[in-house]
């Protein structure tokens, strides 16, 4: 049976581009705006563009927050994109709201002492840090499109799937834990490389969403 | 170091490309969506559409163009021209634009920059600045022009750039009106003065005529990206040629994806 995918619509982000990216892979996304609609989904996407506090406020208005927590704690698959990655963590320099707390760690302002511009805007090759079903083994580092001013710092280093170079340091590009994953970059805006990554997520879902041991 | 970007810019009016584009094998050289796809496949890092007519009647056509572009193109794109309200910004972002570019409206209502950044995040808000070098009698520096370059605001370009960055602009699209269309090179002094004054990325625009100019804008001008128009549209240089040249000079640039397509699973 084909995996039924839900796209969380809480009024933050470019849903259109995410939907189109999946349409190109012959998958359709069902918009999820209310807890009832989760019953029809096997996997979820949490997109997001904008600032941390308004995003959490909008998400709370949908009344989805407790269900999303249960979803992830019940080991169901969820993919966060951009701000959707940051919301998975406990807190952020950008706001006062608590995050979803599904991953341990804090979201920090990008360092200003790296001689780089903020926002970090543009393409960067991924540097793999840990195994992740979305990263190809031996991949020479796919270039993805980033645009962000804050970056997550996972407390558990094993959650860090990939990084991107920023000045002399590295910033979190991808996180992964169980069946929960997220990208700081925009795979839906990253040309063929991004499309390949979304396809790998779909293939991983279709083949049983195995948890890496 | 963050990779530098090449950004083709398409001038559109009533849903059509205004300046002629000299591409081999285009079915419709005036269709912005087909051109956008071509540039995306050619390795462009982002795209910019500027609605140069920016009429009230043309707005629906522009929104439709943005929607069709978002359907077809898998790289980020910015839309500018005649955007004067939060509603206008919302409409274009909802249609699928990744960023909007504000120019005259930012000068008229600087608070629009702040409101846009608060509502959608600073990465969505580009402020376009049209700059003209002051004459020797007027002193050094550059003036900010609006209304498509017809009206001098008397604002100083560097101070204005600093102000919009403080207000929340995530990027500055800096056009040298003196250089625009001359192919005599970007105004490097201008580009560098603004790039050094603001913490956000600066896109250099106006005057590119050869490979050397583009490299200079990124190295000496300290721009994060180069906007390219007639040089590409007229077929003088291709995105591929420019990227190869910049890579040869040792600059960090996203390589062309062609080699990667050997993976064969691009999903189409």
PDB file of N, CA, C and O in Angstrom, chain A residues 87-159:
ATOM      1  N   UNK A  87      11.861  23.808  15.169  1.00  0.00           N
ATOM      2  CA  UNK A  87      10.740  23.631  16.107  1.00  0.00           C
ATOM      3  C   UNK A  87      10.811  22.307  16.860  1.00  0.00           C
ATOM      4  O   UNK A  87      10.209  22.151  17.916  1.00  0.00           O
ATOM      5  N   UNK A  88      11.548  21.329  16.315  1.00  0.00           N
ATOM      6  CA  UNK A  88      11.649  20.020  16.971  1.00  0.00           C
ATOM      7  C   UNK A  88      12.457  20.096  18.261  1.00  0.00           C
ATOM      8  O   UNK A  88      12.356  19.229  19.116  1.00  0.00           O
ATOM      9  N   UNK A  89      13.279  21.161  18.397  1.00  0.00           N
ATOM     10  CA  UNK A  89      14.171  21.255  19.551  1.00  0.00           C
ATOM     11  C   UNK A  89      13.467  21.906  20.750  1.00  0.00           C
ATOM     12  O   UNK A  89      12.292  22.266  20.669  1.00  0.00           O
ATOM     13  N   UNK A  90      14.197  22.043  21.846  1.00  0.00           N
ATOM     14  CA  UNK A  90      13.561  22.490  23.090  1.00  0.00           C
ATOM     15  C   UNK A  90      13.322  23.992  23.135  1.00  0.00           C
ATOM     16  O   UNK A  90      12.324  24.453  23.673  1.00  0.00           O
ATOM     17  N   UNK A  91      14.257  24.757  22.538  1.00  0.00           N
ATOM     18  CA  UNK A  91      14.152  26.216  22.641  1.00  0.00           C
ATOM     19  C   UNK A  91      15.026  26.868  21.579  1.00  0.00           C
ATOM     20  O   UNK A  91      15.822  26.192  20.921  1.00  0.00           O
ATOM     21  N   UNK A  92      14.841  28.194  21.428  1.00  0.00           N
ATOM     22  CA  UNK A  92      15.603  28.909  20.405  1.00  0.00           C
ATOM     23  C   UNK A  92      16.009  30.296  20.887  1.00  0.00           C
ATOM     24  O   UNK A  92      15.249  30.958  21.599  1.00  0.00           O
ATOM     25  N   UNK A  93      17.185  30.740  20.454  1.00  0.00           N
ATOM     26  CA  UNK A  93      17.620  32.125  20.697  1.00  0.00           C
ATOM     27  C   UNK A  93      16.646  33.118  20.088  1.00  0.00           C
ATOM     28  O   UNK A  93      16.587  34.268  20.490  1.00  0.00           O
ATOM     29  N   UNK A  94      15.893  32.670  19.077  1.00  0.00           N
ATOM     30  CA  UNK A  94      15.046  33.593  18.322  1.00  0.00           C
ATOM     31  C   UNK A  94      13.778  33.964  19.077  1.00  0.00           C
ATOM     32  O   UNK A  94      13.118  34.949  18.732  1.00  0.00           O
ATOM     33  N   UNK A  95      13.396  33.155  20.050  1.00  0.00           N
ATOM     34  CA  UNK A  95      12.135  33.444  20.724  1.00  0.00           C
ATOM     35  C   UNK A  95      12.110  32.956  22.149  1.00  0.00           C
ATOM     36  O   UNK A  95      13.103  32.452  22.683  1.00  0.00           O
ATOM     37  N   UNK A  96      10.960  33.132  22.771  1.00  0.00           N
ATOM     38  CA  UNK A  96      10.782  32.741  24.175  1.00  0.00           C
ATOM     39  C   UNK A  96       9.964  31.472  24.308  1.00  0.00           C
ATOM     40  O   UNK A  96       9.944  30.832  25.354  1.00  0.00           O
ATOM     41  N   UNK A  97       9.245  31.107  23.245  1.00  0.00           N
ATOM     42  CA  UNK A  97       8.377  29.930  23.297  1.00  0.00           C
ATOM     43  C   UNK A  97       9.200  28.665  23.467  1.00  0.00           C
ATOM     44  O   UNK A  97      10.341  28.590  23.000  1.00  0.00           O
ATOM     45  N   UNK A  98       8.588  27.682  24.116  1.00  0.00           N
ATOM     46  CA  UNK A  98       9.194  26.360  24.145  1.00  0.00           C
ATOM     47  C   UNK A  98       8.959  25.710  22.780  1.00  0.00           C
ATOM     48  O   UNK A  98       7.908  25.903  22.170  1.00  0.00           O
ATOM     49  N   UNK A  99       9.956  24.973  22.325  1.00  0.00           N
ATOM     50  CA  UNK A  99       9.782  24.208  21.092  1.00  0.00           C
ATOM     51  C   UNK A  99       9.052  22.910  21.386  1.00  0.00           C
ATOM     52  O   UNK A  99       8.573  22.687  22.505  1.00  0.00           O
ATOM     53  N   UNK A 100       8.978  22.032  20.390  1.00  0.00           N
ATOM     54  CA  UNK A 100       8.277  20.757  20.591  1.00  0.00           C
ATOM     55  C   UNK A 100       9.062  19.828  21.521  1.00  0.00           C
ATOM     56  O   UNK A 100       8.488  18.928  22.126  1.00  0.00           O
ATOM     57  N   UNK A 101      10.359  20.040  21.620  1.00  0.00           N
ATOM     58  CA  UNK A 101      11.174  19.254  22.544  1.00  0.00           C
ATOM     59  C   UNK A 101      11.288  17.786  22.155  1.00  0.00           C
ATOM     60  O   UNK A 101      11.545  16.934  23.009  1.00  0.00           O
ATOM     61  N   UNK A 102      11.120  17.486  20.897  1.00  0.00           N
ATOM     62  CA  UNK A 102      11.221  16.091  20.446  1.00  0.00           C
ATOM     63  C   UNK A 102      12.669  15.680  20.242  1.00  0.00           C
ATOM     64  O   UNK A 102      12.997  14.499  20.211  1.00  0.00           O
ATOM     65  N   UNK A 103      13.529  16.676  20.090  1.00  0.00           N
ATOM     66  CA  UNK A 103      14.973  16.433  20.074  1.00  0.00           C
ATOM     67  C   UNK A 103      15.577  17.316  21.155  1.00  0.00           C
ATOM     68  O   UNK A 103      15.135  18.460  21.356  1.00  0.00           O
ATOM     69  N   UNK A 104      16.580  16.786  21.845  1.00  0.00           N
ATOM     70  CA  UNK A 104      17.225  17.544  22.915  1.00  0.00           C
ATOM     71  C   UNK A 104      18.198  18.535  22.297  1.00  0.00           C
ATOM     72  O   UNK A 104      18.983  18.165  21.413  1.00  0.00           O
ATOM     73  N   UNK A 105      18.103  19.772  22.754  1.00  0.00           N
ATOM     74  CA  UNK A 105      19.042  20.772  22.261  1.00  0.00           C
ATOM     75  C   UNK A 105      18.378  22.110  22.071  1.00  0.00           C
ATOM     76  O   UNK A 105      17.170  22.251  22.242  1.00  0.00           O
ATOM     77  N   UNK A 106      19.198  23.076  21.695  1.00  0.00           N
ATOM     78  CA  UNK A 106      18.783  24.475  21.610  1.00  0.00           C
ATOM     79  C   UNK A 106      19.122  24.996  20.209  1.00  0.00           C
ATOM     80  O   UNK A 106      20.045  24.499  19.563  1.00  0.00           O
ATOM     81  N   UNK A 107      18.341  25.973  19.752  1.00  0.00           N
ATOM     82  CA  UNK A 107      18.617  26.602  18.459  1.00  0.00           C
ATOM     83  C   UNK A 107      19.320  27.929  18.715  1.00  0.00           C
ATOM     84  O   UNK A 107      18.818  28.763  19.463  1.00  0.00           O
ATOM     85  N   UNK A 108      20.502  28.091  18.120  1.00  0.00           N
ATOM     86  CA  UNK A 108      21.311  29.286  18.382  1.00  0.00           C
ATOM     87  C   UNK A 108      21.376  30.192  17.168  1.00  0.00           C
ATOM     88  O   UNK A 108      21.301  29.728  16.032  1.00  0.00           O
ATOM     89  N   UNK A 109      21.570  31.493  17.412  1.00  0.00           N
ATOM     90  CA  UNK A 109      21.865  32.446  16.347  1.00  0.00           C
ATOM     91  C   UNK A 109      23.169  32.016  15.680  1.00  0.00           C
ATOM     92  O   UNK A 109      24.097  31.551  16.356  1.00  0.00           O
ATOM     93  N   UNK A 110      23.248  32.139  14.356  1.00  0.00           N
ATOM     94  CA  UNK A 110      24.500  31.804  13.661  1.00  0.00           C
ATOM     95  C   UNK A 110      25.622  32.672  14.218  1.00  0.00           C
ATOM     96  O   UNK A 110      25.398  33.843  14.550  1.00  0.00           O
ATOM     97  N   UNK A 111      26.820  32.125  14.314  1.00  0.00           N
ATOM     98  CA  UNK A 111      27.923  32.906  14.904  1.00  0.00           C
ATOM     99  C   UNK A 111      28.285  34.103  14.024  1.00  0.00           C
ATOM    100  O   UNK A 111      28.304  34.005  12.796  1.00  0.00           O
ATOM    101  N   UNK A 112      28.549  35.246  14.677  1.00  0.00           N
ATOM    102  CA  UNK A 112      28.860  36.464  13.916  1.00  0.00           C
ATOM    103  C   UNK A 112      30.365  36.631  13.724  1.00  0.00           C
ATOM    104  O   UNK A 112      30.797  37.545  13.040  1.00  0.00           O
ATOM    105  N   UNK A 113      31.142  35.734  14.320  1.00  0.00           N
ATOM    106  CA  UNK A 113      32.603  35.902  14.273  1.00  0.00           C
ATOM    107  C   UNK A 113      33.248  35.046  13.181  1.00  0.00           C
ATOM    108  O   UNK A 113      34.436  34.764  13.225  1.00  0.00           O
ATOM    109  N   UNK A 114      32.453  34.625  12.205  1.00  0.00           N
ATOM    110  CA  UNK A 114      32.988  33.727  11.185  1.00  0.00           C
ATOM    111  C   UNK A 114      33.277  34.442   9.865  1.00  0.00           C
ATOM    112  O   UNK A 114      33.638  33.817   8.878  1.00  0.00           O
ATOM    113  N   UNK A 115      33.069  35.759   9.859  1.00  0.00           N
ATOM    114  CA  UNK A 115      33.292  36.511   8.626  1.00  0.00           C
ATOM    115  C   UNK A 115      32.285  36.162   7.550  1.00  0.00           C
ATOM    116  O   UNK A 115      32.540  36.366   6.364  1.00  0.00           O
ATOM    117  N   UNK A 116      31.158  35.602   7.957  1.00  0.00           N
ATOM    118  CA  UNK A 116      30.116  35.240   6.995  1.00  0.00           C
ATOM    119  C   UNK A 116      28.901  36.127   7.217  1.00  0.00           C
ATOM    120  O   UNK A 116      28.729  36.718   8.276  1.00  0.00           O
ATOM    121  N   UNK A 117      28.061  36.165   6.195  1.00  0.00           N
ATOM    122  CA  UNK A 117      26.867  36.996   6.284  1.00  0.00           C
ATOM    123  C   UNK A 117      25.713  36.234   6.931  1.00  0.00           C
ATOM    124  O   UNK A 117      25.661  35.023   6.879  1.00  0.00           O
ATOM    125  N   UNK A 118      24.823  36.996   7.563  1.00  0.00           N
ATOM    126  CA  UNK A 118      23.610  36.445   8.144  1.00  0.00           C
ATOM    127  C   UNK A 118      22.444  37.193   7.510  1.00  0.00           C
ATOM    128  O   UNK A 118      22.457  38.425   7.537  1.00  0.00           O
ATOM    129  N   UNK A 119      21.425  36.539   6.937  1.00  0.00           N
ATOM    130  CA  UNK A 119      21.232  35.088   6.889  1.00  0.00           C
ATOM    131  C   UNK A 119      22.308  34.345   6.064  1.00  0.00           C
ATOM    132  O   UNK A 119      22.885  34.912   5.151  1.00  0.00           O
ATOM    133  N   UNK A 120      22.498  33.072   6.431  1.00  0.00           N
ATOM    134  CA  UNK A 120      23.257  32.143   5.600  1.00  0.00           C
ATOM    135  C   UNK A 120      22.350  31.816   4.426  1.00  0.00           C
ATOM    136  O   UNK A 120      21.310  31.190   4.611  1.00  0.00           O
ATOM    137  N   UNK A 121      22.710  32.298   3.254  1.00  0.00           N
ATOM    138  CA  UNK A 121      21.822  32.198   2.110  1.00  0.00           C
ATOM    139  C   UNK A 121      22.597  31.643   0.933  1.00  0.00           C
ATOM    140  O   UNK A 121      23.576  32.253   0.499  1.00  0.00           O
ATOM    141  N   UNK A 122      22.201  30.494   0.452  1.00  0.00           N
ATOM    142  CA  UNK A 122      22.868  29.938  -0.722  1.00  0.00           C
ATOM    143  C   UNK A 122      23.050  28.435  -0.632  1.00  0.00           C
ATOM    144  O   UNK A 122      22.508  27.786   0.260  1.00  0.00           O
ATOM    145  N   UNK A 123      23.832  27.917  -1.561  1.00  0.00           N
ATOM    146  CA  UNK A 123      24.006  26.467  -1.691  1.00  0.00           C
ATOM    147  C   UNK A 123      25.237  25.992  -0.941  1.00  0.00           C
ATOM    148  O   UNK A 123      26.254  26.676  -0.927  1.00  0.00           O
ATOM    149  N   UNK A 124      25.133  24.812  -0.345  1.00  0.00           N
ATOM    150  CA  UNK A 124      26.286  24.246   0.346  1.00  0.00           C
ATOM    151  C   UNK A 124      26.253  22.732   0.225  1.00  0.00           C
ATOM    152  O   UNK A 124      25.177  22.125   0.224  1.00  0.00           O
ATOM    153  N   UNK A 125      27.432  22.108   0.116  1.00  0.00           N
ATOM    154  CA  UNK A 125      27.470  20.647   0.064  1.00  0.00           C
ATOM    155  C   UNK A 125      27.306  20.061   1.465  1.00  0.00           C
ATOM    156  O   UNK A 125      27.845  20.598   2.433  1.00  0.00           O
ATOM    157  N   UNK A 126      26.562  18.969   1.563  1.00  0.00           N
ATOM    158  CA  UNK A 126      26.361  18.322   2.864  1.00  0.00           C
ATOM    159  C   UNK A 126      27.596  17.538   3.253  1.00  0.00           C
ATOM    160  O   UNK A 126      28.236  16.900   2.431  1.00  0.00           O
ATOM    161  N   UNK A 127      27.904  17.598   4.557  1.00  0.00           N
ATOM    162  CA  UNK A 127      28.987  16.793   5.107  1.00  0.00           C
ATOM    163  C   UNK A 127      28.341  15.790   6.061  1.00  0.00           C
ATOM    164  O   UNK A 127      27.768  16.181   7.080  1.00  0.00           O
ATOM    165  N   UNK A 128      28.419  14.519   5.709  1.00  0.00           N
ATOM    166  CA  UNK A 128      27.741  13.505   6.518  1.00  0.00           C
ATOM    167  C   UNK A 128      28.458  13.313   7.851  1.00  0.00           C
ATOM    168  O   UNK A 128      29.688  13.230   7.909  1.00  0.00           O
ATOM    169  N   UNK A 129      27.685  13.263   8.942  1.00  0.00           N
ATOM    170  CA  UNK A 129      28.261  13.056  10.274  1.00  0.00           C
ATOM    171  C   UNK A 129      27.864  11.713  10.869  1.00  0.00           C
ATOM    172  O   UNK A 129      28.613  11.107  11.614  1.00  0.00           O
ATOM    173  N   UNK A 130      26.641  11.285  10.565  1.00  0.00           N
ATOM    174  CA  UNK A 130      26.160   9.993  11.075  1.00  0.00           C
ATOM    175  C   UNK A 130      25.286   9.348  10.008  1.00  0.00           C
ATOM    176  O   UNK A 130      24.819  10.025   9.098  1.00  0.00           O
ATOM    177  N   UNK A 131      25.033   8.059  10.158  1.00  0.00           N
ATOM    178  CA  UNK A 131      24.173   7.367   9.200  1.00  0.00           C
ATOM    179  C   UNK A 131      22.773   7.946   9.255  1.00  0.00           C
ATOM    180  O   UNK A 131      22.271   8.319  10.320  1.00  0.00           O
ATOM    181  N   UNK A 132      22.141   7.978   8.092  1.00  0.00           N
ATOM    182  CA  UNK A 132      20.802   8.522   7.987  1.00  0.00           C
ATOM    183  C   UNK A 132      20.214   7.977   6.688  1.00  0.00           C
ATOM    184  O   UNK A 132      20.899   7.979   5.667  1.00  0.00           O
ATOM    185  N   UNK A 133      18.966   7.500   6.731  1.00  0.00           N
ATOM    186  CA  UNK A 133      18.397   6.894   5.525  1.00  0.00           C
ATOM    187  C   UNK A 133      18.288   7.861   4.351  1.00  0.00           C
ATOM    188  O   UNK A 133      18.136   7.431   3.207  1.00  0.00           O
ATOM    189  N   UNK A 134      18.362   9.158   4.635  1.00  0.00           N
ATOM    190  CA  UNK A 134      18.220  10.135   3.552  1.00  0.00           C
ATOM    191  C   UNK A 134      19.545  10.467   2.879  1.00  0.00           C
ATOM    192  O   UNK A 134      19.574  11.152   1.862  1.00  0.00           O
ATOM    193  N   UNK A 135      20.644  10.010   3.474  1.00  0.00           N
ATOM    194  CA  UNK A 135      21.952  10.285   2.895  1.00  0.00           C
ATOM    195  C   UNK A 135      22.468   9.032   2.232  1.00  0.00           C
ATOM    196  O   UNK A 135      22.424   7.949   2.828  1.00  0.00           O
ATOM    197  N   UNK A 136      22.947   9.193   1.024  1.00  0.00           N
ATOM    198  CA  UNK A 136      23.488   8.048   0.308  1.00  0.00           C
ATOM    199  C   UNK A 136      24.881   7.754   0.824  1.00  0.00           C
ATOM    200  O   UNK A 136      25.688   8.669   0.987  1.00  0.00           O
ATOM    201  N   UNK A 137      25.152   6.503   1.024  1.00  0.00           N
ATOM    202  CA  UNK A 137      26.498   6.120   1.438  1.00  0.00           C
ATOM    203  C   UNK A 137      27.468   6.519   0.338  1.00  0.00           C
ATOM    204  O   UNK A 137      27.202   6.281  -0.837  1.00  0.00           O
ATOM    205  N   UNK A 138      28.555   7.139   0.732  1.00  0.00           N
ATOM    206  CA  UNK A 138      29.586   7.488  -0.245  1.00  0.00           C
ATOM    207  C   UNK A 138      29.178   8.593  -1.186  1.00  0.00           C
ATOM    208  O   UNK A 138      29.849   8.858  -2.170  1.00  0.00           O
ATOM    209  N   UNK A 139      28.066   9.251  -0.885  1.00  0.00           N
ATOM    210  CA  UNK A 139      27.639  10.392  -1.683  1.00  0.00           C
ATOM    211  C   UNK A 139      28.709  11.481  -1.574  1.00  0.00           C
ATOM    212  O   UNK A 139      29.158  11.797  -0.481  1.00  0.00           O
ATOM    213  N   UNK A 140      29.131  12.054  -2.699  1.00  0.00           N
ATOM    214  CA  UNK A 140      30.194  13.061  -2.625  1.00  0.00           C
ATOM    215  C   UNK A 140      29.737  14.385  -2.011  1.00  0.00           C
ATOM    216  O   UNK A 140      30.467  15.361  -2.040  1.00  0.00           O
ATOM    217  N   UNK A 141      28.570  14.410  -1.400  1.00  0.00           N
ATOM    218  CA  UNK A 141      28.136  15.655  -0.762  1.00  0.00           C
ATOM    219  C   UNK A 141      27.226  16.446  -1.669  1.00  0.00           C
ATOM    220  O   UNK A 141      27.674  17.290  -2.434  1.00  0.00           O
ATOM    221  N   UNK A 142      25.942  16.162  -1.607  1.00  0.00           N
ATOM    222  CA  UNK A 142      24.979  16.865  -2.452  1.00  0.00           C
ATOM    223  C   UNK A 142      24.892  18.324  -2.027  1.00  0.00           C
ATOM    224  O   UNK A 142      24.911  18.637  -0.838  1.00  0.00           O
ATOM    225  N   UNK A 143      24.774  19.209  -3.005  1.00  0.00           N
ATOM    226  CA  UNK A 143      24.619  20.638  -2.720  1.00  0.00           C
ATOM    227  C   UNK A 143      23.155  20.950  -2.504  1.00  0.00           C
ATOM    228  O   UNK A 143      22.315  20.606  -3.332  1.00  0.00           O
ATOM    229  N   UNK A 144      22.856  21.607  -1.384  1.00  0.00           N
ATOM    230  CA  UNK A 144      21.478  21.945  -1.029  1.00  0.00           C
ATOM    231  C   UNK A 144      21.366  23.458  -0.782  1.00  0.00           C
ATOM    232  O   UNK A 144      22.348  24.113  -0.437  1.00  0.00           O
ATOM    233  N   UNK A 145      20.139  23.955  -0.899  1.00  0.00           N
ATOM    234  CA  UNK A 145      19.921  25.399  -0.726  1.00  0.00           C
ATOM    235  C   UNK A 145      19.518  25.730   0.714  1.00  0.00           C
ATOM    236  O   UNK A 145      18.514  25.247   1.220  1.00  0.00           O
ATOM    237  N   UNK A 146      20.323  26.593   1.335  1.00  0.00           N
ATOM    238  CA  UNK A 146      20.099  27.016   2.728  1.00  0.00           C
ATOM    239  C   UNK A 146      19.655  28.466   2.777  1.00  0.00           C
ATOM    240  O   UNK A 146      20.146  29.295   2.027  1.00  0.00           O
ATOM    241  N   UNK A 147      18.743  28.752   3.686  1.00  0.00           N
ATOM    242  CA  UNK A 147      18.494  30.150   4.035  1.00  0.00           C
ATOM    243  C   UNK A 147      17.990  30.188   5.476  1.00  0.00           C
ATOM    244  O   UNK A 147      16.895  29.745   5.775  1.00  0.00           O
ATOM    245  N   UNK A 148      18.875  30.636   6.358  1.00  0.00           N
ATOM    246  CA  UNK A 148      18.534  30.650   7.793  1.00  0.00           C
ATOM    247  C   UNK A 148      19.479  31.570   8.547  1.00  0.00           C
ATOM    248  O   UNK A 148      20.593  31.842   8.090  1.00  0.00           O
ATOM    249  N   UNK A 149      19.020  32.030   9.715  1.00  0.00           N
ATOM    250  CA  UNK A 149      19.850  32.873  10.573  1.00  0.00           C
ATOM    251  C   UNK A 149      20.147  32.187  11.909  1.00  0.00           C
ATOM    252  O   UNK A 149      20.920  32.686  12.707  1.00  0.00           O
ATOM    253  N   UNK A 150      19.465  31.067  12.146  1.00  0.00           N
ATOM    254  CA  UNK A 150      19.628  30.300  13.391  1.00  0.00           C
ATOM    255  C   UNK A 150      19.928  28.851  13.020  1.00  0.00           C
ATOM    256  O   UNK A 150      19.537  28.395  11.952  1.00  0.00           O
ATOM    257  N   UNK A 151      20.617  28.154  13.896  1.00  0.00           N
ATOM    258  CA  UNK A 151      20.938  26.752  13.623  1.00  0.00           C
ATOM    259  C   UNK A 151      20.820  25.947  14.912  1.00  0.00           C
ATOM    260  O   UNK A 151      21.173  26.434  15.991  1.00  0.00           O
ATOM    261  N   UNK A 152      20.326  24.727  14.788  1.00  0.00           N
ATOM    262  CA  UNK A 152      20.121  23.874  15.956  1.00  0.00           C
ATOM    263  C   UNK A 152      21.443  23.273  16.427  1.00  0.00           C
ATOM    264  O   UNK A 152      22.325  22.978  15.616  1.00  0.00           O
ATOM    265  N   UNK A 153      21.555  23.119  17.730  1.00  0.00           N
ATOM    266  CA  UNK A 153      22.707  22.427  18.323  1.00  0.00           C
ATOM    267  C   UNK A 153      22.146  21.213  19.071  1.00  0.00           C
ATOM    268  O   UNK A 153      21.694  21.348  20.215  1.00  0.00           O
ATOM    269  N   UNK A 154      22.140  20.035  18.462  1.00  0.00           N
ATOM    270  CA  UNK A 154      21.599  18.856  19.164  1.00  0.00           C
ATOM    271  C   UNK A 154      22.482  18.495  20.360  1.00  0.00           C
ATOM    272  O   UNK A 154      23.708  18.521  20.256  1.00  0.00           O
ATOM    273  N   UNK A 155      21.834  18.185  21.506  1.00  0.00           N
ATOM    274  CA  UNK A 155      22.625  17.788  22.689  1.00  0.00           C
ATOM    275  C   UNK A 155      23.252  16.415  22.463  1.00  0.00           C
ATOM    276  O   UNK A 155      24.341  16.133  22.950  1.00  0.00           O
ATOM    277  N   UNK A 156      22.534  15.591  21.744  1.00  0.00           N
ATOM    278  CA  UNK A 156      23.015  14.236  21.477  1.00  0.00           C
ATOM    279  C   UNK A 156      23.683  14.229  20.096  1.00  0.00           C
ATOM    280  O   UNK A 156      23.010  14.358  19.072  1.00  0.00           O
ATOM    281  N   UNK A 157      25.009  14.086  20.110  1.00  0.00           N
ATOM    282  CA  UNK A 157      25.768  14.182  18.857  1.00  0.00           C
ATOM    283  C   UNK A 157      25.332  13.136  17.841  1.00  0.00           C
ATOM    284  O   UNK A 157      25.491  13.339  16.630  1.00  0.00           O
ATOM    285  N   UNK A 158      24.739  12.053  18.314  1.00  0.00           N
ATOM    286  CA  UNK A 158      24.336  11.012  17.367  1.00  0.00           C
ATOM    287  C   UNK A 158      23.122  11.446  16.551  1.00  0.00           C
ATOM    288  O   UNK A 158      22.789  10.822  15.544  1.00  0.00           O
ATOM    289  N   UNK A 159      22.444  12.509  16.985  1.00  0.00           N
ATOM    290  CA  UNK A 159      21.314  13.044  16.209  1.00  0.00           C
ATOM    291  C   UNK A 159      21.770  13.853  14.993  1.00  0.00           C
ATOM    292  O   UNK A 159      20.969  14.171  14.119  1.00  0.00           O
TER     293      UNK A 159
END
